[in-house]
Amino acid sequence: MSAKSQICSIWLGSETGILKGVSLTKKQAFNFCEMSCLSRDQEVCVMAWGDPHESEVLVGSVNGTVKTFSTDKGIFTATRECGDPSQGRFTGLAVTDSSMITCVESGLLKVWKEGSTETVEINVGNGICRMQQNPSQRHRVATGGKENPLKVWDLERPDKPIFTAKNVAHDWLDMRVPVWVRDIGFIPDSDKIVTCTGHHQVRVYDPSTPQRRPVLEARFGEYPLTALSLPASQGTVVVGNTHGELAILDLRKGLVRGCLKGLAGAVRGLQCHPSLPLVASCGLDRFLRVHSLEDRSLQHKVYLKSRLNCVLLSSRDLESSSADVSGDVEEVKAEEDEVWDTMETVTEKTKKRAAQKDEATVTEVDGKKKRKLVKK
Amino acid sequence: MDSNEATTSESVSKKKGKTKKVKRKVKSDEAPVQEMEQAEGEETEKKSESGPCFPPTFSVSEIKNKQRRHSMFLKLKEEKRKAPPKEVPKTIENQRIYDETTVNPEDEEVAFDEGTDEFSAYFNRLTNPKVLITTSDRPRGRTVRFCEQLATVIPHAHVYYRRGLALKRVIPQCVSRGFTYLMVINEDRKVPNGLVLCHLPDGPTAHFKVSNVRLRKEMKRRGKDPTEHVPEVILNNFTTRLGHSIGRMFAALFPHDPQFVGRQVATFHNQRDFIFFRFHRYIFKNEKKVGIQELGPRFTLKLRSLQKGTFDSKFGEYEWVHKRHEMDSSRRKFHL
């Protein structure tokens, strides 16, 4: 079990409650589930890394439990009751140093401290669809949902959000534009936040400016956008909608750079690799697909028999395979170097001989000497 | 060179052996020894194929030795009499690209998935099917008659006139009245061309394209009208995971226990992603012979999309959408 979990580089949560690990190098998928007692109320809603070293996966289920899975040992190590199903499903799970943040659909955002049972509670409003943590400033979270605009909360000052977005101006019929934030992303190295909405809009907000309305608005397709992810390269965002269309949008102009083909069902989970230009997508068509962002081609496709809800990429995705290969290459190179080292000593002698010859030819014709120098 | 060849062939022919070997050795005298060994190997394997083994100018009449010529001739005749093995023709179904989502009957995960999905209430015998059939707004004659005939084929089916109501408002009313299925026949230019099948409590919605509708009047050699007996259901060739979901959807339309007294059977046959619906009455003449007569309407369906949840084409999440340019690029790839 531990051997299987250690080679897995992509983790997925399914509707049947099974945690799946996929190893792209070995082209295998493994199911990690507790015994055979599966039930639909253990359906995985959210997943997050438990620690920066990515050795623990936190899995949040519909019945309100958050389970900790250790990738080294390959078993679930802890279970924690973090709410009950009456408040809705988990919409966000995050970890700061020594505490865990959970958010449910009814708007109850709780910070669970390690060891103690006291929690800090914030009511972020009803109908939350997503809660996301700022990866660089871990005490800041953003929430948004249906008729619930984007709000950025600082957990050290939980009474009021530090930023509330304002709705855009009325449209050309002078009617209020409905709000439905489906997914949120923090742009690295800046204060900006990207959101995708159920009304097929992608908006960029900048809390550092006094403007509370979006800085950029882009539209894609005709169907609700369900998932969003920011790749390692700046200036682009990958979004997916309920029709199975994945698109790369440019955040400078708001144009569609290209579409990633292949999906047949709604996109439920989307994540870009932290360093490589890859994006993993999973959805209702029961497949995991890994696309390359540079040429938009499909790199891997894995059939996993249940509908998939969320995906987590480890930072060492395909690098592990290349590490093995590079290891071999290094070994071969080392051997070759040894061979060349032994050779060099021989060539030094020839150089000496050549030098001696040169000295000998100094007295000879100049042209010949020049040729010999060129040959060296 | 010629004289040399003649002498070698003569010298070899004196030896006892097959005449085939004579020719082989003539060739091999010019070629290295390895080829001769290979040729002998080939010859022992390909005994029946005398044609391609020989140089093209060979014919039986060139053998000078009468007895050997005669035996060769008899052998040739024998081979021609034997029929070549019948080749299996390549069909598109034979050449179908293997679909990795094909369900393995022993798969536990898929069994659990199917055991707890939206149809589990029906398959665990907790609910009985009750179907509401309606059309798009203002249907014309053909569609109306099609709906009436469908209502006779599907037990516990009720036809209601649409009256321009929004489906999203119809669905909660159906749920409160205990319906399990909502079937909407879409009409275009006086001909039914679409079918939306929505499983009611919170189930998936399938959208089909309907073609080749034949009403009872237009069917040749048909039997009398179907009776009220519950028919048996046959679902053919739904092999992939998506096919399983659709097959279960069709199965849940009909009540559980078929009344064999009625001798009626409804067939949903999937071939190349087209689903053919037929309704027959059968009679066993004796143990081995069956007579069937086709009753009832006949139509063809093609799945366009499968949406999770009840009908919500704008905001619903699709489990499968037919994308023509991506999925129809290969003639041998099918999804159901």
XYZ file of C-alpha atoms in Angstrom:
712
model
C 0.000 0.000 0.000
C 2.744 2.419 0.926
C 4.700 1.538 -2.174
C 1.663 2.265 -4.261
C 0.958 5.577 -2.604
C 4.538 6.739 -2.803
C 4.685 6.543 -6.571
C 1.355 8.288 -7.108
C 1.715 11.814 -8.364
C -1.926 12.734 -8.938
C -4.660 12.315 -6.337
C -8.353 12.334 -7.159
C -11.520 12.228 -5.123
C -14.545 10.501 -6.548
C -18.274 10.544 -5.966
C -18.222 7.049 -4.555
C -15.931 8.164 -1.741
C -12.810 6.476 -3.059
C -9.506 8.311 -3.009
C -7.635 7.445 -6.172
C -3.954 7.801 -6.789
C -2.532 7.785 -10.288
C 1.060 7.209 -11.244
C 1.672 8.487 -14.757
C 5.126 6.974 -14.992
C 3.866 3.486 -14.299
C 0.526 4.233 -15.991
C -1.446 2.782 -13.122
C -4.261 3.942 -10.951
C -4.843 2.773 -7.403
C -7.860 2.993 -5.151
C -7.271 3.879 -1.539
C -10.420 3.311 0.438
C -11.218 2.126 3.908
C -12.287 -1.483 3.780
C -15.281 -2.220 1.579
C -17.678 0.037 3.410
C -18.223 2.548 0.686
C -21.233 4.785 0.771
C -22.437 7.768 -1.138
C -22.299 10.048 1.858
C -18.543 9.690 1.876
C -18.423 11.403 -1.487
C -15.320 13.534 -1.678
C -16.047 17.257 -2.016
C -12.683 18.904 -1.452
C -9.072 17.879 -1.244
C -6.013 19.743 -0.099
C -2.412 19.102 0.830
C -1.998 18.720 4.549
C 1.514 20.121 4.668
C 3.975 21.922 2.397
C 5.987 18.728 1.871
C 2.909 17.098 0.325
C 3.059 14.028 2.494
C -0.541 14.261 3.688
C -3.757 14.646 1.770
C -6.830 16.054 3.494
C -10.065 14.701 2.085
C -13.387 16.352 2.906
C -16.578 14.325 2.472
C -20.249 15.091 2.195
C -21.009 13.773 5.668
C -18.827 16.442 7.209
C -15.716 14.437 7.989
C -12.207 15.416 6.987
C -9.875 12.477 6.659
C -6.118 12.663 6.585
C -4.331 10.318 4.229
C -0.615 9.798 4.467
C 1.084 9.306 1.130
C 4.113 7.671 2.726
C 2.175 5.061 4.652
C -0.703 4.653 2.241
C -3.475 4.658 4.831
C -5.918 7.081 6.336
C -4.343 8.256 9.556
C -6.960 10.524 11.069
C -10.609 11.447 10.766
C -12.118 14.609 12.038
C -15.716 15.718 12.345
C -15.889 19.190 10.932
C -19.550 19.987 10.631
C -22.711 18.149 9.654
C -24.432 17.593 6.304
C -27.281 19.963 7.157
C -25.066 22.924 6.554
C -24.241 21.804 3.046
C -21.187 20.372 1.420
C -17.623 21.485 1.910
C -16.668 24.180 -0.528
C -13.146 24.820 0.603
C -10.410 23.256 2.638
C -7.122 24.879 3.487
C -4.299 24.520 5.927
C -2.305 27.187 7.677
C 0.471 26.451 10.130
C -1.164 24.333 12.824
C -4.770 25.005 11.866
C -7.255 23.882 9.263
C -9.816 26.089 7.567
C -13.082 24.659 6.294
C -15.991 26.347 4.605
C -19.423 24.937 3.859
C -22.187 25.979 1.521
C -24.241 27.704 4.176
C -21.413 30.162 4.687
C -19.916 28.898 7.911
C -16.142 29.312 7.709
C -14.369 27.654 10.581
C -10.740 27.658 11.606
C -9.917 24.479 13.479
C -6.833 24.674 15.640
C -4.654 21.651 16.150
C -5.264 20.027 19.480
C -7.813 22.427 20.899
C -11.501 22.238 20.151
C -12.110 25.955 19.982
C -12.810 27.320 16.563
C -12.900 30.749 15.046
C -16.105 31.106 13.087
C -16.953 33.552 10.377
C -20.229 33.761 8.536
C -19.403 34.622 4.972
C -22.962 34.640 3.631
C -25.227 32.017 2.152
C -24.776 29.993 -1.001
C -21.006 29.743 -1.050
C -19.587 27.861 -4.004
C -15.891 28.179 -3.315
C -13.392 29.136 -0.659
C -9.774 29.514 -1.683
C -6.660 30.318 0.304
C -3.986 32.740 -0.863
C -0.901 30.541 -1.333
C 1.536 33.348 -0.502
C -0.345 34.934 2.410
C -1.824 31.951 4.139
C -3.991 33.813 6.565
C -6.070 35.323 3.766
C -8.963 33.481 2.162
C -11.421 34.433 -0.535
C -15.019 33.237 -0.723
C -17.731 33.575 -3.314
C -20.942 31.950 -4.387
C -24.383 32.321 -5.871
C -25.586 35.875 -5.267
C -22.632 36.146 -2.918
C -19.932 38.416 -4.298
C -16.225 37.837 -3.934
C -15.001 38.624 -0.434
C -11.451 38.415 0.852
C -11.141 37.693 4.551
C -8.172 38.048 6.827
C -8.339 35.409 9.519
C -6.620 37.590 12.046
C -9.402 40.163 11.740
C -12.418 37.959 11.190
C -15.240 40.442 11.715
C -15.157 42.198 8.369
C -13.824 41.244 4.940
C -10.836 43.245 3.802
C -12.204 43.367 0.284
C -15.733 42.998 -1.053
C -16.245 43.104 -4.765
C -18.893 45.317 -6.255
C -21.169 44.056 -8.968
C -20.607 45.334 -12.489
C -22.791 48.077 -13.914
C -26.202 47.239 -15.319
C -26.132 45.651 -18.730
C -27.413 47.125 -21.992
C -31.026 46.432 -20.968
C -30.393 48.309 -17.718
C -30.925 45.114 -15.741
C -28.902 43.926 -12.830
C -26.256 41.386 -13.817
C -26.607 38.283 -11.621
C -23.677 37.185 -9.491
C -22.509 33.584 -9.319
C -18.887 33.051 -8.402
C -17.950 29.445 -9.092
C -14.210 29.331 -8.624
C -11.477 31.645 -7.385
C -7.773 31.866 -8.032
C -5.056 34.071 -6.594
C -2.570 35.367 -9.117
C 0.940 34.818 -7.768
C 3.288 37.773 -7.180
C 0.470 40.239 -7.072
C -2.651 41.107 -5.174
C -5.039 40.234 -7.968
C -7.782 37.626 -7.816
C -9.372 35.817 -10.760
C -12.873 34.415 -10.560
C -14.971 32.444 -12.962
C -18.729 32.661 -12.817
C -21.707 30.507 -13.648
C -22.656 33.056 -16.268
C -19.556 32.219 -18.325
C -17.550 35.267 -17.250
C -13.971 35.419 -16.066
C -13.186 38.456 -13.940
C -10.003 39.849 -12.451
C -10.189 41.951 -9.299
C -7.413 44.054 -7.806
C -7.874 44.779 -4.066
C -4.897 47.106 -4.005
C -6.701 49.596 -6.215
C -9.660 51.581 -4.911
C -11.779 50.147 -7.745
C -14.000 47.420 -6.307
C -15.372 46.459 -9.706
C -13.481 43.958 -11.850
C -10.381 45.219 -13.583
C -10.845 42.802 -16.472
C -13.843 40.837 -17.672
C -13.721 38.114 -20.286
C -16.379 35.739 -21.532
C -16.016 32.190 -22.721
C -18.660 29.876 -24.133
C -22.307 29.708 -23.198
C -22.211 27.347 -20.257
C -21.332 27.847 -16.597
C -17.615 27.800 -15.867
C -17.009 25.379 -13.069
C -13.283 25.271 -12.508
C -10.297 27.533 -12.817
C -6.579 27.146 -12.443
C -3.547 29.338 -12.848
C -0.525 27.887 -14.600
C 3.062 28.510 -13.640
C 3.567 30.935 -16.510
C 2.069 34.315 -15.767
C -0.694 36.017 -17.626
C -2.962 33.081 -18.448
C -5.718 31.135 -16.771
C -7.288 27.766 -17.618
C -11.064 27.435 -17.180
C -13.484 24.583 -17.683
C -17.247 24.549 -18.103
C -20.145 22.159 -17.698
C -20.012 21.103 -21.320
C -16.498 19.755 -21.101
C -14.769 22.652 -22.785
C -11.407 23.680 -21.420
C -9.940 26.968 -22.515
C -6.767 28.933 -21.899
C -7.539 32.628 -21.534
C -5.110 35.475 -21.702
C -5.366 37.789 -18.705
C -3.814 40.803 -20.377
C -6.419 41.270 -23.045
C -9.129 38.831 -22.009
C -9.002 36.757 -25.170
C -9.164 33.016 -25.613
C -5.723 31.671 -26.408
C -6.893 28.177 -27.229
C -9.051 25.240 -26.229
C -8.029 21.868 -24.875
C -9.953 19.118 -26.542
C -11.013 15.719 -25.401
C -13.379 16.115 -22.497
C -16.900 14.838 -22.892
C -18.363 15.734 -19.512
C -18.506 18.630 -17.102
C -15.184 19.676 -15.615
C -15.266 19.263 -11.860
C -11.611 19.589 -10.972
C -8.787 21.407 -12.679
C -5.233 21.972 -11.569
C -2.119 23.227 -13.256
C 1.246 21.839 -12.296
C 3.302 24.234 -10.137
C 6.323 24.210 -12.423
C 5.697 22.231 -15.607
C 3.334 23.463 -18.331
C 0.759 20.751 -17.660
C -2.843 20.828 -16.575
C -4.803 17.934 -15.108
C -8.568 17.859 -15.465
C -11.182 15.511 -14.147
C -14.908 15.471 -14.470
C -18.155 13.642 -14.809
C -17.024 11.563 -17.746
C -14.882 9.461 -15.374
C -11.570 10.273 -17.021
C -8.445 12.029 -15.836
C -6.760 13.939 -18.615
C -3.401 15.659 -18.570
C -2.856 18.227 -21.276
C 0.260 20.114 -22.164
C -0.218 23.876 -22.074
C 2.317 24.679 -24.751
C 0.881 22.783 -27.671
C -2.531 21.991 -26.111
C -2.150 18.311 -26.826
C -3.388 15.465 -24.684
C -0.529 13.826 -22.848
C -2.283 11.263 -20.669
C -5.782 9.907 -20.360
C -6.733 7.550 -17.553
C -10.108 5.877 -17.072
C -11.159 5.839 -13.435
C -14.456 4.164 -13.035
C -16.329 6.706 -10.909
C -17.290 10.303 -11.479
C -14.483 12.483 -10.214
C -14.874 15.557 -8.054
C -11.472 16.959 -7.315
C -7.883 16.589 -8.377
C -4.613 17.324 -6.616
C -1.258 17.411 -8.334
C 1.950 16.858 -6.488
C 4.849 19.111 -7.352
C 6.883 16.207 -8.529
C 4.552 15.111 -11.312
C 6.485 13.983 -14.310
C 9.738 15.068 -12.830
C 9.952 11.786 -10.988
C 10.074 9.925 -14.264
C 12.690 12.239 -15.657
C 14.653 11.886 -12.426
C 14.904 8.157 -12.972
C 15.962 8.674 -16.549
C 18.436 11.386 -15.629
C 19.832 9.108 -12.961
C 20.616 6.532 -15.586
C 22.007 9.161 -17.867
C 24.209 10.472 -15.101
C 25.455 7.014 -14.345
C 26.228 6.429 -17.977
C 27.889 9.807 -18.189
C 29.940 9.005 -15.119
C 31.126 5.849 -16.723
C 31.928 7.673 -19.904
C 33.768 10.325 -17.953
C 35.873 7.665 -16.385
C 36.674 6.327 -19.790
C 37.573 9.787 -21.037
C 39.631 10.435 -17.967
C 41.745 7.462 -18.723
C 41.920 8.608 -22.317
C 43.028 12.086 -21.423
C 46.170 10.913 -19.843
C 47.049 9.249 -23.124
C 46.295 12.386 -25.135
C 48.492 14.443 -22.846
C 51.403 12.293 -23.863
C 50.552 12.805 -27.513
C 50.374 16.513 -26.903
C 53.783 16.368 -25.385
C 54.974 14.425 -28.367
C 53.288 16.907 -30.668
C 54.937 19.718 -28.731
C 58.232 17.980 -29.150
C 57.480 17.566 -32.800
C 56.621 21.239 -33.031
C 59.886 22.098 -31.470
C 61.494 19.833 -33.941
C 59.641 21.444 -36.814
C 60.537 24.950 -35.791
C 63.557 24.588 -37.863
C 61.504 23.217 -40.783
C 59.203 24.970 -43.213
C 56.857 27.506 -41.606
C 53.781 26.348 -43.505
C 53.922 22.893 -42.042
C 54.222 24.247 -38.515
C 51.154 26.378 -39.014
C 49.190 23.376 -40.201
C 50.154 21.476 -37.102
C 49.013 24.296 -34.857
C 45.677 24.415 -36.682
C 45.233 20.683 -36.220
C 45.616 21.075 -32.468
C 26.248 -21.039 -68.384
C 23.361 -22.878 -69.976
C 25.336 -26.019 -70.474
C 26.477 -25.839 -66.889
C 22.939 -25.501 -65.659
C 21.868 -28.445 -67.763
C 24.593 -30.613 -66.378
C 23.787 -29.699 -62.751
C 20.067 -30.302 -63.203
C 20.739 -33.621 -64.797
C 23.085 -34.647 -62.058
C 20.574 -33.694 -59.375
C 17.608 -35.286 -61.078
C 19.324 -38.589 -60.939
C 19.132 -38.417 -57.145
C 15.976 -39.565 -55.479
C 13.940 -36.755 -54.129
C 11.115 -34.445 -54.785
C 11.111 -32.620 -58.047
C 10.588 -29.454 -56.154
C 13.934 -29.952 -54.565
C 15.458 -30.214 -58.030
C 14.380 -26.740 -58.861
C 15.438 -25.479 -55.467
C 18.915 -26.837 -55.890
C 19.243 -25.386 -59.364
C 18.555 -22.010 -57.908
C 20.766 -22.565 -54.976
C 23.785 -23.435 -57.032
C 23.887 -19.837 -58.020
C 23.049 -18.607 -54.541
C 24.781 -19.239 -51.192
C 24.124 -22.354 -49.180
C 22.046 -20.574 -46.514
C 19.328 -19.762 -49.007
C 19.004 -23.396 -49.933
C 18.381 -24.355 -46.329
C 15.811 -21.620 -45.995
C 14.152 -22.701 -49.187
C 13.872 -26.236 -47.935
C 12.345 -24.959 -44.721
C 9.811 -22.911 -46.625
C 8.916 -25.758 -48.801
C 8.173 -28.035 -45.875
C 5.946 -25.365 -44.333
C 4.147 -24.256 -47.445
C 3.186 -27.522 -48.906
C -0.130 -26.404 -50.283
C 1.073 -23.192 -51.847
C 2.993 -24.428 -54.774
C 2.393 -21.329 -56.852
C 4.338 -18.594 -55.022
C 7.225 -20.894 -54.107
C 8.254 -21.523 -57.647
C 9.891 -19.185 -60.081
C 7.237 -17.602 -62.261
C 8.172 -19.436 -65.407
C 7.496 -22.829 -63.840
C 4.706 -24.992 -65.120
C 4.038 -28.644 -64.594
C 4.654 -29.489 -68.238
C 8.308 -28.486 -68.055
C 9.218 -31.505 -65.943
C 10.770 -34.018 -68.308
C 10.272 -37.065 -66.153
C 6.836 -38.425 -67.010
C 6.117 -40.077 -63.712
C 7.140 -37.089 -61.708
C 5.212 -34.767 -63.983
C 2.130 -36.887 -63.558
C 2.410 -36.933 -59.778
C 2.913 -33.156 -59.712
C -0.129 -32.667 -61.878
C -2.251 -34.838 -59.610
C -1.072 -32.856 -56.627
C -2.015 -29.579 -58.285
C -5.484 -30.866 -59.066
C -5.886 -32.009 -55.473
C -4.978 -28.606 -54.138
C -7.387 -26.854 -56.424
C -10.182 -29.110 -55.238
C -9.604 -28.238 -51.603
C -11.469 -25.061 -50.832
C -9.404 -22.281 -49.301
C -10.282 -21.429 -45.734
C -13.197 -19.047 -45.527
C -11.992 -15.604 -44.598
C -13.851 -13.686 -41.980
C -14.989 -10.447 -43.551
C -13.963 -7.278 -41.800
C -16.960 -5.344 -40.601
C -17.077 -2.115 -38.682
C -18.316 -3.990 -35.628
C -15.364 -6.391 -35.900
C -12.922 -3.577 -36.267
C -14.395 -1.516 -33.467
C -11.720 0.261 -31.469
C -11.680 -1.232 -28.000
C -13.324 1.160 -25.579
C -11.532 1.282 -22.247
C -14.740 2.126 -20.449
C -16.248 -1.271 -21.345
C -17.762 -2.610 -18.160
C -16.306 -5.776 -16.721
C -19.115 -7.728 -15.027
C -16.949 -8.510 -11.998
C -15.884 -4.951 -11.380
C -16.763 -4.032 -7.802
C -16.401 -0.325 -8.135
C -18.728 -0.103 -11.107
C -21.144 -2.456 -9.351
C -21.156 -0.175 -6.324
C -21.561 2.884 -8.533
C -24.548 1.332 -10.257
C -25.962 0.003 -7.042
C -26.149 3.459 -5.508
C -26.910 5.685 -8.467
C -30.172 7.400 -9.297
C -31.803 4.227 -10.617
C -31.107 2.207 -7.510
C -34.592 2.972 -6.180
C -36.127 1.280 -9.200
C -33.729 -1.646 -9.288
C -34.204 -2.293 -5.594
C -37.947 -2.470 -6.231
C -38.768 0.521 -4.141
C -40.619 2.442 -6.842
C -42.774 1.554 -9.796
C -42.406 3.401 -13.038
C -44.960 5.997 -14.033
C -44.284 7.849 -17.226
C -45.552 11.192 -18.406
C -45.395 11.646 -22.157
C -45.697 15.073 -23.649
C -44.498 16.939 -26.666
C -43.102 20.279 -27.594
C -45.643 23.040 -27.971
C -48.448 22.721 -30.535
C -47.759 19.256 -31.932
C -49.057 18.148 -35.298
C -50.861 14.888 -36.190
C -47.952 12.546 -36.595
C -46.378 13.426 -33.286
C -49.696 13.151 -31.481
C -50.319 9.689 -32.887
C -46.770 8.688 -32.034
C -47.301 9.722 -28.427
C -50.550 7.781 -28.221
C -48.891 4.664 -29.587
C -45.982 5.027 -27.211
C -48.435 5.217 -24.365
C -49.888 1.854 -25.373
C -46.434 0.303 -25.581
C -45.159 1.608 -22.223
C -47.315 0.537 -19.299
C -48.492 3.222 -16.831
C -47.854 5.968 -19.351
C -49.993 9.061 -19.554
C -50.065 11.542 -22.405
C -50.602 15.183 -21.583
C -50.883 18.129 -23.884
C -48.048 20.557 -23.394
C -49.879 23.887 -23.459
C -46.683 25.872 -23.678
C -45.553 25.106 -20.115
C -41.925 25.399 -19.092
C -40.345 22.057 -18.311
C -38.677 23.393 -15.206
C -42.133 24.102 -13.808
C -43.604 20.828 -15.031
C -40.968 18.760 -13.270
C -41.778 19.640 -9.638
C -45.444 18.982 -10.355
C -44.616 15.586 -11.800
C -42.518 14.728 -8.791
C -45.332 15.643 -6.439
C -47.742 13.443 -8.394
C -45.428 10.477 -8.213
C -44.193 10.262 -11.763
C -40.815 8.612 -12.293
C -40.167 9.596 -15.889
C -40.849 12.580 -18.062
C -40.676 11.966 -21.787
C -40.825 14.958 -24.106
C -41.072 14.322 -27.825
C -39.796 17.233 -29.783
C -41.334 17.977 -33.114
C -39.928 19.711 -36.125
C -41.829 20.252 -39.369
C -44.657 17.898 -38.371
C -42.318 15.030 -37.647
C -40.942 13.907 -34.266
C -37.201 14.417 -34.209
C -36.086 14.614 -30.595
C -36.688 12.925 -27.288
C -35.850 14.193 -23.823
C -36.045 11.459 -21.234
C -35.818 12.747 -17.701
C -35.722 10.456 -14.698
C -37.688 12.230 -12.117
C -36.740 12.473 -8.547
C -33.293 13.907 -9.386
C -32.122 11.672 -12.081
C -30.225 12.046 -15.279
C -31.716 13.587 -18.364
C -30.926 12.079 -21.717
C -31.485 13.933 -24.949
C -31.871 11.805 -28.064
C -32.258 12.459 -31.730
C -35.228 10.481 -33.096
C -35.337 9.328 -36.672
C -37.149 6.858 -38.859
C -40.425 6.843 -36.950
C -42.904 4.300 -38.313
C -46.395 4.397 -36.903
C -48.608 1.317 -36.728
C -50.469 2.152 -39.890
C -47.304 2.243 -41.929
C -46.002 -1.116 -40.807
C -46.317 -4.075 -43.100
C -47.500 -7.444 -41.848
C -48.100 -6.182 -38.387
C -50.108 -7.848 -35.680
C -53.083 -6.559 -33.770
C -52.702 -3.748 -31.303
C -50.650 -4.406 -28.171
C -52.568 -5.496 -25.107
C -52.266 -4.152 -21.596
C -49.821 -6.848 -20.526
C -46.424 -5.762 -19.246
C -43.874 -6.539 -21.962
C -40.466 -8.068 -21.549
C -37.522 -5.815 -22.238
C -34.442 -6.709 -24.240
C -31.395 -4.431 -24.108
C -28.754 -5.379 -26.635
C -25.167 -4.369 -26.861
C -24.895 -1.664 -24.210
C -21.336 -2.464 -23.258
C -19.566 0.708 -22.197
C -20.122 2.594 -18.960
C -22.192 5.195 -20.771
C -24.077 2.416 -22.499
C -24.826 0.875 -19.134
C -26.294 4.130 -17.836
C -28.507 4.525 -20.888
C -29.518 0.876 -20.811
C -30.570 1.199 -17.194
C -32.535 4.283 -18.101
C -34.521 2.335 -20.652
C -34.957 -0.605 -18.337
C -36.404 1.610 -15.627
C -39.163 2.736 -17.982
C -40.916 -0.625 -17.727
C -42.333 -2.373 -14.670
C -40.301 -5.132 -13.141
C -42.239 -8.303 -13.713
C -43.125 -8.986 -17.298
C -46.344 -10.845 -17.927
C -45.316 -13.710 -20.131
C -48.973 -14.390 -20.881
C -48.965 -11.349 -23.081
C -46.021 -12.628 -25.150
C -44.908 -9.089 -25.890
C -41.366 -7.856 -25.958
C -39.825 -4.422 -26.367
C -36.295 -4.397 -27.761
C -33.704 -1.651 -27.512
C -30.890 -2.727 -29.762
C -27.726 -0.667 -29.832
C -25.581 -0.855 -32.892
C -22.967 1.700 -33.875
C -24.345 4.178 -31.329
C -27.828 4.030 -32.829
C -30.538 2.528 -30.617
C -33.277 0.723 -32.508
C -36.606 0.312 -30.745
C -38.883 -2.516 -31.844
C -42.004 -3.984 -30.266
C -42.935 -7.568 -31.103
C -45.327 -10.303 -30.148
C -43.825 -13.773 -30.238
C -45.270 -17.249 -30.257
C -43.394 -20.494 -29.843
C -44.581 -22.940 -32.452
C -42.506 -25.710 -30.973
C -39.316 -25.964 -28.945
C -37.125 -24.591 -31.680
C -39.293 -22.388 -33.842
C -40.594 -18.956 -32.915
C -42.872 -16.761 -34.888
C -42.806 -13.022 -34.320
C -45.034 -10.266 -35.515
C -44.112 -6.668 -35.175
C -46.638 -4.423 -33.483
C -46.303 -0.963 -32.320
C -44.229 1.936 -33.399
C -40.677 1.617 -34.488
C -38.071 4.347 -34.153
C -34.338 4.951 -33.986
C -32.585 6.964 -31.307
C -29.164 8.511 -31.124
C -27.852 9.911 -27.871
C -26.930 13.569 -27.980
C -26.235 14.314 -24.366
C -26.609 12.908 -20.901
C -27.059 15.492 -18.216
C -26.762 14.913 -14.512
C -29.800 16.155 -12.628
C -33.220 16.999 -13.960
C -33.735 18.974 -17.099
C -31.635 22.122 -17.022
C -29.942 22.611 -20.308
C -28.384 25.974 -19.430
C -26.981 25.422 -15.979
C -26.956 21.672 -15.648
C -23.781 19.624 -15.631
C -23.370 17.264 -18.502
C -22.047 13.808 -17.981
C -21.574 13.205 -21.687
C -21.997 15.481 -24.631
C -21.747 14.373 -28.217
C -19.076 16.463 -29.902
C -19.150 15.661 -33.544
C -15.721 16.865 -34.579
C -13.918 15.128 -31.772
C -15.904 11.937 -31.432
C -16.978 11.203 -34.986
C -13.528 11.460 -36.511
C -13.054 7.693 -36.567
C -15.523 5.398 -38.269
C -14.695 2.583 -35.915
C -15.050 4.319 -32.564
C -18.348 4.099 -30.732
C -19.344 5.334 -27.333
C -22.396 3.392 -26.264
